[in-house]
C-alpha positions as semicolon CSV with decimal commas, in nm:
position;residue;x (nm);y (nm);z (nm)
1;M;-0,002;-0,002;0,005
2;S;0,103;0,350;-0,049
3;S;0,288;0,556;0,214
4;L;0,000;0,812;0,242
5;R;-0,165;0,882;0,537
6;P;-0,521;0,746;0,577
7;F;-0,650;1,088;0,561
8;C;-1,010;0,990;0,549
9;L;-0,987;0,803;0,881
10;T;-0,838;1,100;1,039
11;A;-1,107;1,324;0,916
12;W;-1,368;1,072;1,055
13;L;-1,185;1,046;1,389
14;A;-1,158;1,441;1,404
15;A;-1,533;1,470;1,337
16;P;-1,774;1,628;1,588
17;A;-1,834;1,422;1,886
18;A;-2,197;1,376;1,810
19;V;-2,112;1,162;1,491
20;L;-1,920;0,936;1,711
21;V;-2,174;0,911;1,986
22;L;-2,452;0,842;1,747
23;L;-2,337;0,521;1,620
24;T;-2,617;0,331;1,774
25;P;-2,992;0,355;1,783
26;V;-2,978;0,381;2,162
27;S;-2,777;0,698;2,146
28;L;-3,038;0,898;1,960
29;A;-3,301;0,907;2,221
30;P;-3,121;1,149;2,461
31;V;-3,018;1,360;2,175
32;Q;-3,376;1,392;2,059
33;A;-3,494;1,449;2,425
34;Q;-3,247;1,744;2,453
35;A;-3,397;1,899;2,137
36;T;-3,727;1,870;2,263
37;Q;-3,654;2,039;2,587
38;A;-3,464;2,309;2,401
39;T;-3,810;2,431;2,225
40;P;-3,999;2,650;2,469
41;A;-4,376;2,546;2,500
42;P;-4,607;2,803;2,328
43;Q;-4,717;2,945;2,664
44;Q;-4,367;3,009;2,786
45;A;-4,248;3,170;2,453
46;A;-4,153;3,533;2,482
47;S;-4,309;3,802;2,287
48;P;-4,076;3,936;1,994
49;A;-4,102;4,290;2,186
50;S;-3,977;4,160;2,511
51;T;-3,698;3,922;2,352
52;S;-3,352;4,082;2,473
53;P;-3,043;4,044;2,263
54;S;-2,868;3,786;2,482
55;Q;-3,201;3,592;2,452
56;T;-3,165;3,620;2,063
57;T;-2,817;3,498;2,060
58;V;-2,896;3,186;2,286
59;A;-3,185;3,098;2,064
60;A;-2,976;3,138;1,734
61;T;-2,708;2,933;1,913
62;S;-2,963;2,652;2,008
63;H;-3,107;2,645;1,661
64;E;-2,745;2,597;1,526
65;Q;-2,677;2,323;1,755
66;R;-2,996;2,143;1,661
67;G;-2,887;2,185;1,306
68;V;-2,560;2,027;1,364
69;T;-2,723;1,735;1,555
70;A;-2,962;1,677;1,271
71;R;-2,680;1,658;1,029
72;A;-2,512;1,428;1,259
73;I;-2,782;1,208;1,284
74;D;-2,842;1,198;0,887
75;K;-2,457;1,122;0,856
76;V;-2,499;0,832;1,085
77;K;-2,821;0,686;0,906
78;Q;-2,641;0,726;0,574
79;V;-2,340;0,522;0,707
80;A;-2,570;0,263;0,865
81;K;-2,772;0,230;0,539
82;S;-2,425;0,200;0,341
83;A;-2,341;-0,081;0,566
84;G;-2,669;-0,258;0,567
85;D;-2,718;-0,276;0,189
86;I;-2,390;-0,299;0,042
87;F;-2,420;-0,657;-0,076
88;S;-2,783;-0,619;-0,193
89;R;-2,627;-0,379;-0,458
90;V;-2,342;-0,597;-0,557
91;P;-2,335;-0,957;-0,417
92;C;-2,032;-1,106;-0,262
93;L;-1,986;-1,430;-0,406
94;T;-1,715;-1,719;-0,359
95;P;-1,482;-1,692;-0,657
96;K;-1,590;-1,911;-0,951
97;G;-1,399;-2,229;-1,031
98;G;-1,134;-2,397;-0,823
99;S;-1,139;-2,604;-0,523
100;K;-1,365;-2,491;-0,254
101;T;-1,248;-2,733;0,023
102;M;-1,235;-2,550;0,351
103;G;-0,892;-2,566;0,514
104;S;-0,844;-2,552;0,893
105;L;-0,790;-2,298;1,151
106;P;-0,773;-2,557;1,443
107;H;-0,675;-2,322;1,735
108;V;-0,920;-2,057;1,677
109;A;-1,194;-2,276;1,591
110;G;-1,133;-2,511;1,888
111;K;-1,146;-2,196;2,113
112;L;-1,494;-2,102;1,948
113;A;-1,634;-2,446;1,978
114;A;-1,528;-2,472;2,333
115;G;-1,678;-2,106;2,404
116;K;-1,346;-1,970;2,533
117;P;-1,228;-1,606;2,450
118;V;-1,058;-1,550;2,098
119;V;-0,824;-1,303;2,019
120;I;-0,756;-1,220;1,659
121;V;-0,464;-0,992;1,545
122;A;-0,499;-0,827;1,199
123;F;-0,134;-0,746;1,111
124;G;-0,029;-0,534;0,796
125;S;-0,028;-0,220;0,630
126;S;-0,279;0,030;0,511
127;S;-0,514;-0,209;0,371
128;T;-0,560;-0,361;0,717
129;A;-0,558;-0,019;0,881
130;G;-0,859;0,063;0,644
131;Y;-0,736;0,315;0,405
132;G;-1,021;0,401;0,162
133;A;-1,310;0,287;0,407
134;S;-1,567;0,551;0,465
135;S;-1,541;0,484;0,841
136;P;-1,344;0,260;1,071
137;D;-1,639;0,055;1,125
138;F;-1,596;-0,060;0,768
139;N;-1,229;-0,184;0,743
140;Y;-1,205;-0,535;0,716
141;P;-1,106;-0,609;1,083
142;N;-1,417;-0,463;1,219
143;R;-1,624;-0,631;0,967
144;L;-1,475;-0,950;1,031
145;A;-1,526;-0,913;1,410
146;A;-1,897;-0,798;1,350
147;Q;-1,955;-1,110;1,141
148;L;-1,798;-1,356;1,413
149;R;-2,016;-1,192;1,683
150;R;-2,320;-1,226;1,493
151;Q;-2,249;-1,618;1,441
152;Y;-2,138;-1,643;1,802
153;P;-2,326;-1,402;2,006
154;T;-2,234;-1,548;2,343
155;A;-1,844;-1,569;2,267
156;D;-1,585;-1,347;2,358
157;I;-1,420;-1,234;2,037
158;T;-1,148;-0,961;2,005
159;V;-1,006;-0,834;1,695
160;I;-0,702;-0,604;1,721
161;N;-0,623;-0,386;1,405
162;A;-0,243;-0,363;1,382
163;G;-0,233;-0,226;1,036
164;V;0,020;0,054;0,974
165;G;-0,016;0,229;0,640
166;G;0,310;0,225;0,411
167;E;0,493;-0,066;0,581
168;D;0,598;-0,409;0,444
169;A;0,806;-0,686;0,617
170;P;1,105;-0,491;0,701
171;E;0,907;-0,248;0,926
172;M;0,641;-0,504;1,043
173;M;0,921;-0,722;1,193
174;K;1,020;-0,455;1,413
175;R;0,690;-0,463;1,590
176;L;0,611;-0,828;1,551
177;Q;0,715;-0,884;1,914
178;K;0,527;-0,633;2,093
179;E;0,224;-0,607;1,878
180;V;0,160;-0,971;1,786
181;I;0,364;-1,229;1,986
182;D;0,324;-1,032;2,321
183;V;-0,061;-1,021;2,272
184;H;-0,073;-1,401;2,275
185;P;-0,334;-1,430;1,986
186;D;-0,531;-1,731;1,864
187;L;-0,524;-1,624;1,499
188;V;-0,286;-1,400;1,326
189;I;-0,388;-1,247;1,000
190;W;-0,072;-1,128;0,812
191;Q;-0,130;-0,896;0,528
192;V;0,210;-0,833;0,364
193;G;0,380;-0,798;0,022
194;T;0,203;-0,512;-0,160
195;N;0,429;-0,208;-0,048
196;A;0,731;-0,425;-0,116
197;V;0,605;-0,450;-0,479
198;L;0,523;-0,094;-0,491
199;R;0,869;-0,008;-0,345
200;N;1,060;-0,247;-0,578
201;L;1,195;-0,452;-0,287
202;D;1,301;-0,800;-0,368
203;P;1,022;-1,043;-0,326
204;G;1,277;-1,313;-0,208
205;D;1,389;-1,091;0,071
206;T;1,026;-1,029;0,180
207;A;0,938;-1,414;0,167
208;K;1,240;-1,474;0,405
209;M;1,147;-1,210;0,641
210;V;0,783;-1,331;0,663
211;E;0,894;-1,691;0,700
212;D;1,112;-1,584;0,995
213;G;0,800;-1,408;1,148
214;I;0,598;-1,708;1,117
215;S;0,856;-1,920;1,275
216;R;0,888;-1,666;1,577
217;I;0,491;-1,662;1,598
218;Q;0,483;-2,055;1,603
219;A;0,766;-2,085;1,851
220;A;0,591;-1,863;2,093
221;G;0,253;-2,038;2,130
222;G;0,137;-2,200;1,817
223;A;-0,132;-1,943;1,698
224;D;-0,313;-2,020;1,375
225;I;-0,160;-1,792;1,088
226;V;-0,317;-1,679;0,763
227;L;-0,116;-1,486;0,513
228;V;-0,275;-1,244;0,293
229;D;-0,097;-1,171;-0,068
230;P;-0,112;-0,844;-0,251
231;Q;-0,425;-0,694;-0,390
232;Y;-0,526;-0,706;-0,755
233;S;-0,550;-0,332;-0,862
234;P;-0,433;-0,088;-1,124
235;A;-0,135;0,024;-0,919
236;V;-0,007;-0,334;-0,834
237;N;-0,073;-0,457;-1,166
238;Q;0,157;-0,197;-1,314
239;R;0,446;-0,405;-1,180
240;K;0,284;-0,754;-1,282
241;E;0,613;-0,938;-1,294
242;S;0,698;-0,822;-0,937
243;A;0,359;-0,885;-0,802
244;G;0,332;-1,228;-0,961
245;K;0,653;-1,347;-0,807
246;M;0,541;-1,204;-0,465
247;V;0,243;-1,411;-0,471
248;Q;0,414;-1,720;-0,586
249;L;0,662;-1,673;-0,299
250;L;0,420;-1,609;-0,045
251;G;0,240;-1,931;-0,145
252;K;0,542;-2,146;-0,099
253;V;0,617;-2,004;0,237
254;A;0,260;-2,085;0,355
255;E;0,295;-2,422;0,230
256;L;0,663;-2,473;0,382
257;R;0,554;-2,351;0,727
258;H;0,202;-2,517;0,731
259;V;0,006;-2,205;0,763
260;G;-0,284;-2,061;0,579
261;I;-0,315;-1,817;0,278
262;F;-0,582;-1,596;0,170
263;P;-0,529;-1,554;-0,220
264;R;-0,630;-1,211;-0,208
265;F;-0,486;-1,146;-0,539
266;E;-0,679;-1,411;-0,717
267;V;-0,998;-1,350;-0,535
268;M;-0,989;-0,974;-0,640
269;R;-0,899;-1,066;-1,016
270;D;-1,192;-1,315;-1,015
271;W;-1,433;-1,024;-0,890
272;H;-1,301;-0,836;-1,212
273;E;-1,242;-1,090;-1,475
274;N;-1,490;-1,377;-1,395
275;Q;-1,780;-1,199;-1,209
276;S;-1,751;-0,864;-1,444
277;I;-1,737;-0,646;-1,142
278;P;-1,588;-0,291;-1,251
279;V;-1,240;-0,225;-1,076
280;E;-1,379;0,079;-0,951
281;S;-1,647;-0,086;-0,771
282;F;-1,387;-0,240;-0,529
283;V;-1,097;-0,011;-0,562
284;I;-1,100;0,375;-0,489
285;A;-0,971;0,634;-0,718
286;D;-0,596;0,590;-0,609
287;G;-0,591;0,289;-0,803
288;L;-0,477;0,084;-0,508
289;H;-0,680;0,051;-0,194
290;M;-1,023;-0,112;-0,156
291;N;-1,327;0,075;-0,085
292;D;-1,630;-0,044;0,170
293;W;-1,745;-0,304;-0,073
294;G;-1,418;-0,451;-0,116
295;Y;-1,328;-0,454;0,243
296;A;-1,664;-0,585;0,312
297;C;-1,637;-0,917;0,091
298;F;-1,281;-0,957;0,167
299;A;-1,385;-0,999;0,553
300;Q;-1,698;-1,194;0,440
301;L;-1,489;-1,453;0,278
302;L;-1,249;-1,468;0,579
303;G;-1,529;-1,512;0,815
304;D;-1,690;-1,771;0,632
305;D;-1,411;-2,006;0,622
306;I;-1,359;-1,948;0,991
307;I;-1,708;-2,039;1,054
308;R;-1,672;-2,354;0,828
309;S;-1,376;-2,448;1,026
310;V;-1,550;-2,408;1,360
311;G;-1,843;-2,633;1,221
312;Q;-1,610;-2,899;1,127
313;I;-1,464;-2,932;1,478
314;K;-1,797;-2,934;1,647
315;L;-1,897;-3,216;1,414
316;G;-1,581;-3,402;1,529
317;V;-1,393;-3,404;1,212
318;N;-1,022;-3,452;1,241
319;V;-0,838;-3,132;1,173
320;P;-0,463;-3,189;1,160
321;A;-0,280;-2,944;1,390
322;D;0,008;-2,909;1,138
323;V;-0,176;-2,857;0,817
324;R;-0,369;-2,509;0,825
325;T;-0,434;-2,465;0,453
326;Y;-0,664;-2,173;0,386
327;R;-0,781;-2,130;0,049
328;P;-1,131;-1,980;-0,029
329;M;-1,104;-2,081;-0,392
């Protein structure tokens, strides 16, 4: 991903407090009550002749505040609608062709099946942080968390977003211990490789660092690991040879270290080439990062396979602990 700061997220976080407070229907009631209380009853209203300058100023300020609140409520409603009907406009489908055999994530699936707390770390760069999403709620880690909590309403599920824009393996390795290993996760979803392609870093060097990082995670506690390879997008496709080599090498690392891999490049290419979805329907104007729909479908496919893996364990299917293939293709 690019080294640009995620300005859209910063703008959201800097938005008026009303926007952040009104994210749930429950919080709307107090605001509506305040608006009602701020409107004087007819018998209490002062006549125009008796209205002092200070009263006029207060009334104007109150009216302005109600206007800000109304706009905040409208914004929240628009965001909620965007989240609710995103797949009704463009369905999120499993990629056509290829095997749809579910791999296994035995550690996280076993925890969920046993009703134990689950900690998932989403480790990566700007597409993990959520650059391009219209709200932090719509980045893929938050989408994934929401899906799993809907499926397992009584479960204690934590998804930690450890994405930092502009980074790749060299920078990620510096924070691997503190932000991943020390958290003692049950599942690590490691998105890596795109910025290496954009920065013309050697794919072989990236693969070696990722393999070393996987070894450290496994030695620390045996968490399930899923690698996420580069995205299919115009900016990445301009470096087609390097991107292809990166995808190939990350696949080999996953096979060698017995971890999962989410083939994001192939999944996104399927959206465009097989499902005839225009690139601009899942990539923002910078030609690199995903939009709300792209993050939502990415998270949906991740969540679907985790849910299927839990189902296998509940049914008593033997899931080898040393074979964690993960290919929703």
